CSV table of C-alpha atoms and ligand atoms in Angstrom, one decimal:
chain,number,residue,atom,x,y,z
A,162,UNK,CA,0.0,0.0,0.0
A,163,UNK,CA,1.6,3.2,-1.3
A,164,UNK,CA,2.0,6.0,1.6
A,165,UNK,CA,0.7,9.8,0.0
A,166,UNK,CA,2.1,13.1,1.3
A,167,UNK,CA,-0.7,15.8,0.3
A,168,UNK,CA,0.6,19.4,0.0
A,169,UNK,CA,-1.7,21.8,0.0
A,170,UNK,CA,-2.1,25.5,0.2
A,171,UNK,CA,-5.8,26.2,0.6
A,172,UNK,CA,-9.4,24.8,1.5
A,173,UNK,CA,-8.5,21.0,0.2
A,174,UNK,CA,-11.5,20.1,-1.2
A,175,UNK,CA,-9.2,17.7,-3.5
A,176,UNK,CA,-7.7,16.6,-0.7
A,177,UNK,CA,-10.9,15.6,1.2
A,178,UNK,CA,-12.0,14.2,-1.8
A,179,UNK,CA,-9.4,11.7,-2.3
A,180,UNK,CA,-9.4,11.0,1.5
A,181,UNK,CA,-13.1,9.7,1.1
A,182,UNK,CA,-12.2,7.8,-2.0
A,183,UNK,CA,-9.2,5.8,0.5
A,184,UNK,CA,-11.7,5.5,3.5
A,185,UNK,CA,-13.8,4.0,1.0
A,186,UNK,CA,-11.3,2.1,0.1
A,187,UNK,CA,-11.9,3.0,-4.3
A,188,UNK,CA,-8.2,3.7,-3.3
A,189,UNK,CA,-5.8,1.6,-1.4
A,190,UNK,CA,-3.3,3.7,0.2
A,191,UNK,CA,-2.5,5.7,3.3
A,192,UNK,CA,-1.9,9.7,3.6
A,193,UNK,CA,0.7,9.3,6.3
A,194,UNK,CA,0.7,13.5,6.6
A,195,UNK,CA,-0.2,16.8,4.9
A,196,UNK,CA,1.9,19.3,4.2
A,197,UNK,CA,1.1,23.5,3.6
A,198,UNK,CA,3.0,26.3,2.9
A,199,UNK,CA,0.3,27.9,5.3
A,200,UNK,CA,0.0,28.1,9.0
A,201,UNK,CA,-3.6,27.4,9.1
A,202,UNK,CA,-5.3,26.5,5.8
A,203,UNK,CA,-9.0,24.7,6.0
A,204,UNK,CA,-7.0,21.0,4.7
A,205,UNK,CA,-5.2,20.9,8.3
A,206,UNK,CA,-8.7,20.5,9.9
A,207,UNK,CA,-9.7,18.1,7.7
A,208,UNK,CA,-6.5,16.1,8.3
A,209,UNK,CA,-6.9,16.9,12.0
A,210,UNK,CA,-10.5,15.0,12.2
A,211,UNK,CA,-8.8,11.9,10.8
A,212,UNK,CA,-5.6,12.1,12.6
A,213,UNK,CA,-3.0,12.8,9.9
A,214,UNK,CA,-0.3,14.8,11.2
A,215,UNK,CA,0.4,18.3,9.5
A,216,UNK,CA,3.0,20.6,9.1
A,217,UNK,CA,3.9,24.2,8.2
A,218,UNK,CA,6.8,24.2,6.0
A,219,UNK,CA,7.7,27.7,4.3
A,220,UNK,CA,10.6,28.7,2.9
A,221,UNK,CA,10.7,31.7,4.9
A,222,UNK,CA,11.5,29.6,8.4
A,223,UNK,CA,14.4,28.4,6.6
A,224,UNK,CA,17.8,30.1,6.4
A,225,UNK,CA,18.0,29.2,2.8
A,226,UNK,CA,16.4,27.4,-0.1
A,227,UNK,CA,19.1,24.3,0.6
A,228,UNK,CA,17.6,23.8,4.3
A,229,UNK,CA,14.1,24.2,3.3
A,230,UNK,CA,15.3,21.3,0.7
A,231,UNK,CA,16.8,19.5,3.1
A,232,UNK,CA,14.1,19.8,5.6
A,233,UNK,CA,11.1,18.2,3.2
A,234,UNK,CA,13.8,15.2,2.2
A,235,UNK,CA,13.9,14.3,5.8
A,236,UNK,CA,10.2,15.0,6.5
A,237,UNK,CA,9.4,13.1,3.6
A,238,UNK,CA,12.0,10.2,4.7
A,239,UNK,CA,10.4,10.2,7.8
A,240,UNK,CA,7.2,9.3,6.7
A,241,UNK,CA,8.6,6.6,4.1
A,242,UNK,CA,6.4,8.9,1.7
A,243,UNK,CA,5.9,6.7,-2.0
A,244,UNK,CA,3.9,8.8,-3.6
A,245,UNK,CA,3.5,13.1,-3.6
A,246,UNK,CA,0.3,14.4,-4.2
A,247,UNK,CA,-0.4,18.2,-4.4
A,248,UNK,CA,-3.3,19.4,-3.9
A,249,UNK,CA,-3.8,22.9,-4.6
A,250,UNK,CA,-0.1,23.8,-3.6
A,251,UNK,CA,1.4,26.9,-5.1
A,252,UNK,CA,4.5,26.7,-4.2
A,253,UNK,CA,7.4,25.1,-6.7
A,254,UNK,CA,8.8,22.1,-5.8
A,255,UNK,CA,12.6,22.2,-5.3
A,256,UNK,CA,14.6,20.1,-8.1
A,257,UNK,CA,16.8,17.4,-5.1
A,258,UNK,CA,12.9,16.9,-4.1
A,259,UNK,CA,11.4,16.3,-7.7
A,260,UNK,CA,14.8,14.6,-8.3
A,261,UNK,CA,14.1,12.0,-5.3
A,262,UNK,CA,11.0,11.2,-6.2
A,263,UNK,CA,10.9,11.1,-9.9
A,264,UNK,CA,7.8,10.3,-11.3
A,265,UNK,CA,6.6,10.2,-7.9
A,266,UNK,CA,5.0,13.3,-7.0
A,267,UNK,CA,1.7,14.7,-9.0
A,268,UNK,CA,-0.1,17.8,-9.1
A,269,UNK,CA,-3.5,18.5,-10.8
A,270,UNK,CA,-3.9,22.3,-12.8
A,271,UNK,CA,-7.6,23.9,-13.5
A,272,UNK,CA,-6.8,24.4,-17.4
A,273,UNK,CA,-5.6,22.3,-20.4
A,274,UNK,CA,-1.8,22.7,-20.2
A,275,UNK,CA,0.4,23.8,-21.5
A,276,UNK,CA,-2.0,26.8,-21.8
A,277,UNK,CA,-2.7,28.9,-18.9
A,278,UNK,CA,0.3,27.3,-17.2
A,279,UNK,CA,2.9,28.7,-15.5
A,280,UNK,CA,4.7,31.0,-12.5
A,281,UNK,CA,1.7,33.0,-11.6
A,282,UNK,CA,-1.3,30.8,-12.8
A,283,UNK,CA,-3.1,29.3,-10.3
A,284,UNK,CA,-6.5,28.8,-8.5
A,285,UNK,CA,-8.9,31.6,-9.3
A,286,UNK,CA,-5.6,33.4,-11.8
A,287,UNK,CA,-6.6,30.7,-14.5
A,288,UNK,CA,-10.0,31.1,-15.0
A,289,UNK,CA,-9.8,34.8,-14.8
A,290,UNK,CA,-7.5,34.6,-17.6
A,291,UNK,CA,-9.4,32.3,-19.2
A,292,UNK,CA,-12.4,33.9,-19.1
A,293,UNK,CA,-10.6,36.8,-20.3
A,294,UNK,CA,-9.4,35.2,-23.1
A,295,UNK,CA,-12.5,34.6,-24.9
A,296,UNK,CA,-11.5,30.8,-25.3
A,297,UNK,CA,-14.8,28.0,-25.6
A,298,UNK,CA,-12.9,24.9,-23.6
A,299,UNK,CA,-10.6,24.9,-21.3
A,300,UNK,CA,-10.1,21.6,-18.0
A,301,UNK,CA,-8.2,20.1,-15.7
A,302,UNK,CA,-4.8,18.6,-16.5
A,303,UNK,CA,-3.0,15.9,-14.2
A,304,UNK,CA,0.8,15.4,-14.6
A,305,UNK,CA,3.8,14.8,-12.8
A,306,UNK,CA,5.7,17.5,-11.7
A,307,UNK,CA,8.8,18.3,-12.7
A,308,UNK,CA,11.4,21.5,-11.4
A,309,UNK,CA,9.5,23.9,-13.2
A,310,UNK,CA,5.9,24.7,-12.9
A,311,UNK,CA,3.3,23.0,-14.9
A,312,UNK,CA,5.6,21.4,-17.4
A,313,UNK,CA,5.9,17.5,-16.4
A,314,UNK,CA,4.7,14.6,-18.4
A,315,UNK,CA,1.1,14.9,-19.0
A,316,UNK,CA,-1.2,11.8,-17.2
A,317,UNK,CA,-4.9,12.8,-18.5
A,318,UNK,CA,-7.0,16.0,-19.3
A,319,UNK,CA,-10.5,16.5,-19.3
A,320,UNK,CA,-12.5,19.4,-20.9
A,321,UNK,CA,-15.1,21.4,-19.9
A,322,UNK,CA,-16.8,24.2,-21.7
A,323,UNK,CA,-16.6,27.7,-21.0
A,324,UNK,CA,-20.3,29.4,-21.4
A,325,UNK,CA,-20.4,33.8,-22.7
A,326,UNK,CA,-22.0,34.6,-19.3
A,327,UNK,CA,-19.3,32.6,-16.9
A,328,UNK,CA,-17.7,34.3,-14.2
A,329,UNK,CA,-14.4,33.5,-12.6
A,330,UNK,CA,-15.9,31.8,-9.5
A,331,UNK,CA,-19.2,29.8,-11.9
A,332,UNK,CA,-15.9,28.4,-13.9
A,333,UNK,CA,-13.9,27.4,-11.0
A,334,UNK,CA,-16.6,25.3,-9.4
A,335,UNK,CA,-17.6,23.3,-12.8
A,336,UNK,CA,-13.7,22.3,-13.3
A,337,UNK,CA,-13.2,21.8,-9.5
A,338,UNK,CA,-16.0,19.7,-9.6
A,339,UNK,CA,-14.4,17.5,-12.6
A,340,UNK,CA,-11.0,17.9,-10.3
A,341,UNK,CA,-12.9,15.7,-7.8
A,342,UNK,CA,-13.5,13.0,-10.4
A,343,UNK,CA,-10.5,12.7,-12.5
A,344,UNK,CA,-8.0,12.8,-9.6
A,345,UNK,CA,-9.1,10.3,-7.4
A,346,UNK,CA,-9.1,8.3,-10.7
A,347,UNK,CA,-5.0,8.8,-12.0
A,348,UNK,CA,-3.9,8.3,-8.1
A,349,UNK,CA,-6.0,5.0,-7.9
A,350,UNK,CA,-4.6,4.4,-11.5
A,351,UNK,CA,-0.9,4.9,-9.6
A,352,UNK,CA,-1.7,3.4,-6.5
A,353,UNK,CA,-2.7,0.1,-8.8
A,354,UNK,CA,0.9,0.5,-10.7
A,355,UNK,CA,-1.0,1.2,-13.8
A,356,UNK,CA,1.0,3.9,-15.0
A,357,UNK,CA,4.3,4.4,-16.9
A,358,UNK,CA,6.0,7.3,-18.2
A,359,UNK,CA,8.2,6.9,-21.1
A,360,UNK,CA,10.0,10.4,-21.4
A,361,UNK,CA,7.2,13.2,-22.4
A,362,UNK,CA,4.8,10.4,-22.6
A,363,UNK,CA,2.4,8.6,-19.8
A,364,UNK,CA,1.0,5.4,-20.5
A,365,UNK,CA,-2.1,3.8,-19.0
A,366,UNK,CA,-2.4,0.3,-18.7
A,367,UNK,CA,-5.8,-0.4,-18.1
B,664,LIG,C1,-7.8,23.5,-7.6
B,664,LIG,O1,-8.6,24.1,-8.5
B,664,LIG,C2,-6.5,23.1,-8.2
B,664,LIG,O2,-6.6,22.7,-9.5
B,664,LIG,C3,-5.7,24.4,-8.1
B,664,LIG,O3,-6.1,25.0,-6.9
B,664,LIG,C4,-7.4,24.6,-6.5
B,664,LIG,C5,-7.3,24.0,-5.1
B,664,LIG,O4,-8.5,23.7,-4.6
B,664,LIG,N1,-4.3,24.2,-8.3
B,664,LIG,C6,-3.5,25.1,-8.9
B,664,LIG,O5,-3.9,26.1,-9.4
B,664,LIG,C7,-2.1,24.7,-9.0
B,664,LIG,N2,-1.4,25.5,-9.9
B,664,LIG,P1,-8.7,22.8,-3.3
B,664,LIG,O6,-7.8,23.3,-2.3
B,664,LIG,O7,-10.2,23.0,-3.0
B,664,LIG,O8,-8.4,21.3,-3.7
């Protein structure tokens, strides 16, 4: 049974989502703890009320990028972590960590990348642009993460269609809604060994 670190930096609705899916067991594995750039966001309470430890880990605590490095290698160590799943964490990932756990450690974005990708698009940033942009379908993507942001090898995407009277916030909650199907789906699909990356590209094997 694989052992899952969740990061997160906000409410964790992804995170409680696959949660259910493993006390259901649709997914066999164990979040052994969750991890936020944030003192207090609303996925520590959900942890809390099923006893998986958290812990505040900023770069600012640290004297330098190396010891923040070094600190989530050990924490990760600790926890025999298999498996990296971030869940709404908006934070890069430092390249020794990516590099320890190639392949290993996923994230899920709310567009179709590689568009609306990048340093500075995230939660309620992409749809805005999106919206902005004038564009009919954007999604979710799932892919492994890589030292950069949004640019690993790409596990699945799903559309969704953008409608002429969308808002920001009526977008964000139709993809975070198809977030909550399609992850809990590719970490299952991991957690079963059923995926292979070959370079660029991800196989399933169904
Ligand atoms: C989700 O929409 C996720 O795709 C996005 O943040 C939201 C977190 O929601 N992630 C990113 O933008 C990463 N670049 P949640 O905390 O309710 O799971």
């Amino acid at each position: 049974m694989k052992k899952i670190a969740v990061f997160v930096s906000g409410n964790g609705s992804n995170f409680k989502c696959i949660l259910e899916h493993i006390s259901k067991s649709k997914i066999k594995a164990e979040v052994v703890c969750v991890v936020s750039n944030h003192s207090r966001p609303g996925a520590f309470l959900i942890a809390k009320k099923s006893n998986i430890p958290t812990h505040h880990v900023n770069v600012r605590q640290f004297k330098n990028g190396d010891e923040y490095t070094q600190y989530l290698l050990e924490l990760l160590e600790k926890y025999n972590v298999d498996l990296v799943i971030l869940a709404g964490f908006m934070k890069l990932i430092p390249a020794p960590v990516v590099r320890a756990f190639k392949n290993s450690i996923v994230n899920i974005h709310p567009a179709l990348l590689p568009n609306f990708g990048g340093k500075g698009y995230y939660g309620m940033k992409v749809h805005e642009a999106v919206i902005k942009s004038g564009i009919k379908v954007t999604g979710v993507t799932v892919h492994f993460v890589d030292d950069r942001y949004d640019t690993g090898p790409i596990i699945i995407q799903k559309k969704v269609e953008v409608f002429p009277e969308d808002t920001a916030e009526v977008l964000a909650k139709r993809v975070l809604k198809l977030e909550h199907k399609v992850y809990p789906e590719v970490i299952k699909a991991i957690c079963e060994d059923q995926i292979e990356v070959r370079g660029r590209k991800v196989v399933w094997h169904k």
